[in-house]
PDB file of C-alpha atoms in Angstrom:
ATOM      1  CA  MET A   1      62.294  47.403  58.169  1.00  0.00           C
ATOM      2  CA  GLU A   2      61.393  50.456  56.135  1.00  0.00           C
ATOM      3  CA  PHE A   3      63.698  52.634  58.362  1.00  0.00           C
ATOM      4  CA  LEU A   4      66.581  50.155  57.640  1.00  0.00           C
ATOM      5  CA  ASN A   5      66.153  50.364  53.964  1.00  0.00           C
ATOM      6  CA  THR A   6      66.281  54.172  54.289  1.00  0.00           C
ATOM      7  CA  ILE A   7      69.536  53.929  56.177  1.00  0.00           C
ATOM      8  CA  ARG A   8      70.875  51.743  53.475  1.00  0.00           C
ATOM      9  CA  PHE A   9      69.939  54.161  50.672  1.00  0.00           C
ATOM     10  CA  LEU A  10      71.523  57.119  52.369  1.00  0.00           C
ATOM     11  CA  PRO A  11      75.181  56.294  51.468  1.00  0.00           C
ATOM     12  CA  ASN A  12      74.251  55.693  47.724  1.00  0.00           C
ATOM     13  CA  PHE A  13      73.673  59.576  47.533  1.00  0.00           C
ATOM     14  CA  THR A  14      77.367  59.820  46.654  1.00  0.00           C
ATOM     15  CA  GLN A  15      76.688  57.747  43.421  1.00  0.00           C
ATOM     16  CA  ILE A  16      73.954  59.786  41.918  1.00  0.00           C
ATOM     17  CA  ASN A  17      74.143  59.944  38.104  1.00  0.00           C
ATOM     18  CA  GLY A  18      71.924  61.749  35.656  1.00  0.00           C
ATOM     19  CA  GLY A  19      69.369  59.104  35.412  1.00  0.00           C
ATOM     20  CA  ILE A  20      69.050  58.910  39.124  1.00  0.00           C
ATOM     21  CA  PHE A  21      68.867  62.624  39.538  1.00  0.00           C
ATOM     22  CA  LEU A  22      66.191  62.832  36.868  1.00  0.00           C
ATOM     23  CA  LEU A  23      64.056  60.097  38.850  1.00  0.00           C
ATOM     24  CA  LEU A  24      64.528  62.042  42.203  1.00  0.00           C
ATOM     25  CA  LEU A  25      63.541  65.282  40.571  1.00  0.00           C
ATOM     26  CA  ALA A  26      60.439  63.495  39.117  1.00  0.00           C
ATOM     27  CA  ILE A  27      59.391  62.367  42.699  1.00  0.00           C
ATOM     28  CA  PHE A  28      60.257  65.700  44.167  1.00  0.00           C
ATOM     29  CA  LEU A  29      58.084  67.433  41.495  1.00  0.00           C
ATOM     30  CA  LEU A  30      55.180  65.108  42.101  1.00  0.00           C
ATOM     31  CA  TYR A  31      55.253  65.796  45.694  1.00  0.00           C
ATOM     32  CA  SER A  32      55.502  69.583  45.104  1.00  0.00           C
ATOM     33  CA  PHE A  33      52.692  69.590  42.906  1.00  0.00           C
ATOM     34  CA  SER A  34      50.458  67.896  45.711  1.00  0.00           C
ATOM     35  CA  ILE A  35      51.705  70.633  48.186  1.00  0.00           C
ATOM     36  CA  TYR A  36      50.855  73.220  45.610  1.00  0.00           C
ATOM     37  CA  CYS A  37      47.263  72.087  45.260  1.00  0.00           C
ATOM     38  CA  GLY A  38      46.759  72.036  48.949  1.00  0.00           C
ATOM     39  CA  TYR A  39      48.262  75.483  49.102  1.00  0.00           C
ATOM     40  CA  LEU A  40      45.817  76.942  46.506  1.00  0.00           C
ATOM     41  CA  LEU A  41      42.885  75.401  48.500  1.00  0.00           C
ATOM     42  CA  ILE A  42      44.192  77.040  51.657  1.00  0.00           C
ATOM     43  CA  LYS A  43      44.515  80.377  50.010  1.00  0.00           C
ATOM     44  CA  LYS A  44      40.790  80.038  48.802  1.00  0.00           C
ATOM     45  CA  ARG A  45      41.637  79.604  45.243  1.00  0.00           C
ATOM     46  CA  ASN A  46      39.086  76.961  45.218  1.00  0.00           C
ATOM     47  CA  ILE A  47      38.359  76.489  41.365  1.00  0.00           C
ATOM     48  CA  LYS A  48      42.072  76.127  40.315  1.00  0.00           C
ATOM     49  CA  GLY A  49      42.943  74.169  43.455  1.00  0.00           C
ATOM     50  CA  LEU A  50      40.107  71.641  42.822  1.00  0.00           C
ATOM     51  CA  ASN A  51      40.956  71.325  39.202  1.00  0.00           C
ATOM     52  CA  LEU A  52      44.347  70.517  39.869  1.00  0.00           C
ATOM     53  CA  SER A  53      43.673  68.298  42.683  1.00  0.00           C
ATOM     54  CA  VAL A  54      41.606  66.076  40.224  1.00  0.00           C
ATOM     55  CA  TYR A  55      44.920  65.587  38.217  1.00  0.00           C
ATOM     56  CA  ASN A  56      46.818  64.983  41.442  1.00  0.00           C
ATOM     57  CA  GLN A  57      44.433  62.201  42.383  1.00  0.00           C
ATOM     58  CA  LEU A  58      44.364  60.618  38.951  1.00  0.00           C
ATOM     59  CA  ILE A  59      48.236  60.180  39.195  1.00  0.00           C
ATOM     60  CA  GLN A  60      47.712  58.417  42.507  1.00  0.00           C
ATOM     61  CA  ILE A  61      44.981  56.025  41.396  1.00  0.00           C
ATOM     62  CA  ILE A  62      46.734  53.397  39.424  1.00  0.00           C
ATOM     63  CA  GLY A  63      50.117  52.014  40.163  1.00  0.00           C
ATOM     64  CA  PHE A  64      51.890  49.410  37.928  1.00  0.00           C
ATOM     65  CA  GLY A  65      55.006  47.396  37.226  1.00  0.00           C
ATOM     66  CA  VAL A  66      55.629  45.576  34.053  1.00  0.00           C
ATOM     67  CA  LEU A  67      58.693  44.341  32.145  1.00  0.00           C
ATOM     68  CA  GLY A  68      61.064  46.162  34.542  1.00  0.00           C
ATOM     69  CA  TYR A  69      59.169  49.346  34.629  1.00  0.00           C
ATOM     70  CA  ALA A  70      57.241  50.375  37.584  1.00  0.00           C
ATOM     71  CA  PHE A  71      55.253  53.532  38.633  1.00  0.00           C
ATOM     72  CA  HIS A  72      53.509  53.823  42.139  1.00  0.00           C
ATOM     73  CA  PHE A  73      53.081  57.308  43.773  1.00  0.00           C
ATOM     74  CA  THR A  74      50.779  58.468  46.629  1.00  0.00           C
ATOM     75  CA  ALA A  75      51.280  61.698  48.680  1.00  0.00           C
ATOM     76  CA  GLY A  76      49.206  61.089  51.933  1.00  0.00           C
ATOM     77  CA  ILE A  77      47.561  58.009  52.881  1.00  0.00           C
ATOM     78  CA  TYR A  78      46.857  55.082  50.649  1.00  0.00           C
ATOM     79  CA  GLY A  79      44.676  51.993  51.046  1.00  0.00           C
ATOM     80  CA  GLY A  80      43.680  49.591  48.143  1.00  0.00           C
ATOM     81  CA  ILE A  81      44.541  46.300  46.537  1.00  0.00           C
ATOM     82  CA  LYS A  82      47.648  45.223  44.603  1.00  0.00           C
ATOM     83  CA  LEU A  83      47.543  42.328  42.188  1.00  0.00           C
ATOM     84  CA  ASN A  84      50.808  40.439  41.540  1.00  0.00           C
ATOM     85  CA  LEU A  85      50.435  38.806  38.159  1.00  0.00           C
ATOM     86  CA  THR A  86      53.881  37.410  37.787  1.00  0.00           C
ATOM     87  CA  ASN A  87      53.410  33.658  38.110  1.00  0.00           C
ATOM     88  CA  ASP A  88      49.968  33.493  39.832  1.00  0.00           C
ATOM     89  CA  THR A  89      47.326  36.093  40.635  1.00  0.00           C
ATOM     90  CA  ILE A  90      48.050  37.122  44.198  1.00  0.00           C
ATOM     91  CA  ALA A  91      45.934  39.852  45.665  1.00  0.00           C
ATOM     92  CA  THR A  92      47.356  41.841  48.603  1.00  0.00           C
ATOM     93  CA  PHE A  93      45.715  44.696  50.490  1.00  0.00           C
ATOM     94  CA  MET A  94      47.791  47.872  50.883  1.00  0.00           C
ATOM     95  CA  PHE A  95      47.582  50.562  53.538  1.00  0.00           C
ATOM     96  CA  GLY A  96      50.198  53.092  54.334  1.00  0.00           C
ATOM     97  CA  HIS A  97      51.466  56.701  53.893  1.00  0.00           C
ATOM     98  CA  SER A  98      53.121  58.618  51.143  1.00  0.00           C
ATOM     99  CA  MET A  99      54.952  56.289  48.654  1.00  0.00           C
ATOM    100  CA  ALA A 100      56.973  56.923  45.449  1.00  0.00           C
ATOM    101  CA  ARG A 101      58.373  54.257  43.379  1.00  0.00           C
ATOM    102  CA  ILE A 102      59.880  54.618  39.909  1.00  0.00           C
ATOM    103  CA  ASP A 103      61.586  51.691  38.387  1.00  0.00           C
ATOM    104  CA  ILE A 104      63.359  51.856  35.045  1.00  0.00           C
ATOM    105  CA  ASN A 105      64.870  48.663  33.576  1.00  0.00           C
ATOM    106  CA  ASN A 106      64.671  46.892  36.817  1.00  0.00           C
ATOM    107  CA  LEU A 107      65.632  43.169  36.624  1.00  0.00           C
ATOM    108  CA  ASN A 108      63.138  41.825  39.039  1.00  0.00           C
ATOM    109  CA  GLY A 109      60.591  40.879  36.388  1.00  0.00           C
ATOM    110  CA  LEU A 110      57.334  41.609  38.531  1.00  0.00           C
ATOM    111  CA  THR A 111      54.024  42.131  36.814  1.00  0.00           C
ATOM    112  CA  GLU A 112      51.732  43.992  39.026  1.00  0.00           C
ATOM    113  CA  ILE A 113      48.863  46.484  39.180  1.00  0.00           C
ATOM    114  CA  SER A 114      47.632  48.398  42.165  1.00  0.00           C
ATOM    115  CA  ILE A 115      44.406  50.497  42.604  1.00  0.00           C
ATOM    116  CA  ASN A 116      44.343  53.143  45.352  1.00  0.00           C
ATOM    117  CA  PHE A 117      40.826  53.199  46.786  1.00  0.00           C
ATOM    118  CA  ILE A 118      41.379  56.201  48.965  1.00  0.00           C
ATOM    119  CA  ALA A 119      42.446  58.252  45.873  1.00  0.00           C
ATOM    120  CA  ILE A 120      39.149  57.283  44.232  1.00  0.00           C
ATOM    121  CA  ILE A 121      37.119  58.409  47.230  1.00  0.00           C
ATOM    122  CA  LEU A 122      39.080  61.741  47.345  1.00  0.00           C
ATOM    123  CA  LEU A 123      38.401  62.235  43.689  1.00  0.00           C
ATOM    124  CA  ASN A 124      34.588  61.670  44.183  1.00  0.00           C
ATOM    125  CA  VAL A 125      34.759  64.173  47.182  1.00  0.00           C
ATOM    126  CA  ILE A 126      36.711  66.790  44.753  1.00  0.00           C
ATOM    127  CA  PHE A 127      34.113  66.415  42.084  1.00  0.00           C
ATOM    128  CA  HIS A 128      31.441  67.066  44.490  1.00  0.00           C
ATOM    129  CA  LEU A 129      33.059  69.937  46.086  1.00  0.00           C
ATOM    130  CA  LYS A 130      33.954  71.415  42.558  1.00  0.00           C
ATOM    131  CA  ASN A 131      30.159  71.216  41.658  1.00  0.00           C
ATOM    132  CA  LYS A 132      29.188  72.923  44.924  1.00  0.00           C
ATOM    133  CA  VAL A 133      31.887  75.890  44.303  1.00  0.00           C
ATOM    134  CA  GLU A 134      30.689  76.199  40.697  1.00  0.00           C
ATOM    135  CA  LYS A 135      27.145  76.649  41.872  1.00  0.00           C
ATOM    136  CA  ILE A 136      28.024  79.146  44.517  1.00  0.00           C
ATOM    137  CA  ALA A 137      29.994  81.103  41.921  1.00  0.00           C
ATOM    138  CA  GLU A 138      26.967  81.135  39.454  1.00  0.00           C
ATOM    139  CA  ALA A 139      24.740  82.465  42.172  1.00  0.00           C
TER     140      ALA A 139
END
């Protein structure tokens, strides 16, 4: 079904206005930031790469949707739980790859919050590696 949604979205590129362009630019910049963090680590600029990776993972931990506004972003795989608080509390498990959703003034009225456990685990690994690299740099 996701493939069909993508195909349906493609003809709408002819109707991009300033607001849609800014949203697409924001999503592009978030993915670019994630790639830049990985690039720094590949080039052995470990301290800067790990510091920026902390911010990258923090952005990906919590997603929300409230009063027509929503933000969910994950670069890579995600796995966690989503709580739909619209009428009742409905918990669903999430698992997938790379997702970006920014809604502004959407009329669906969903109230939800999501927590990405994989981002939390990666954040823990990054802090552990950061401490290791700092100890090696001190020696």
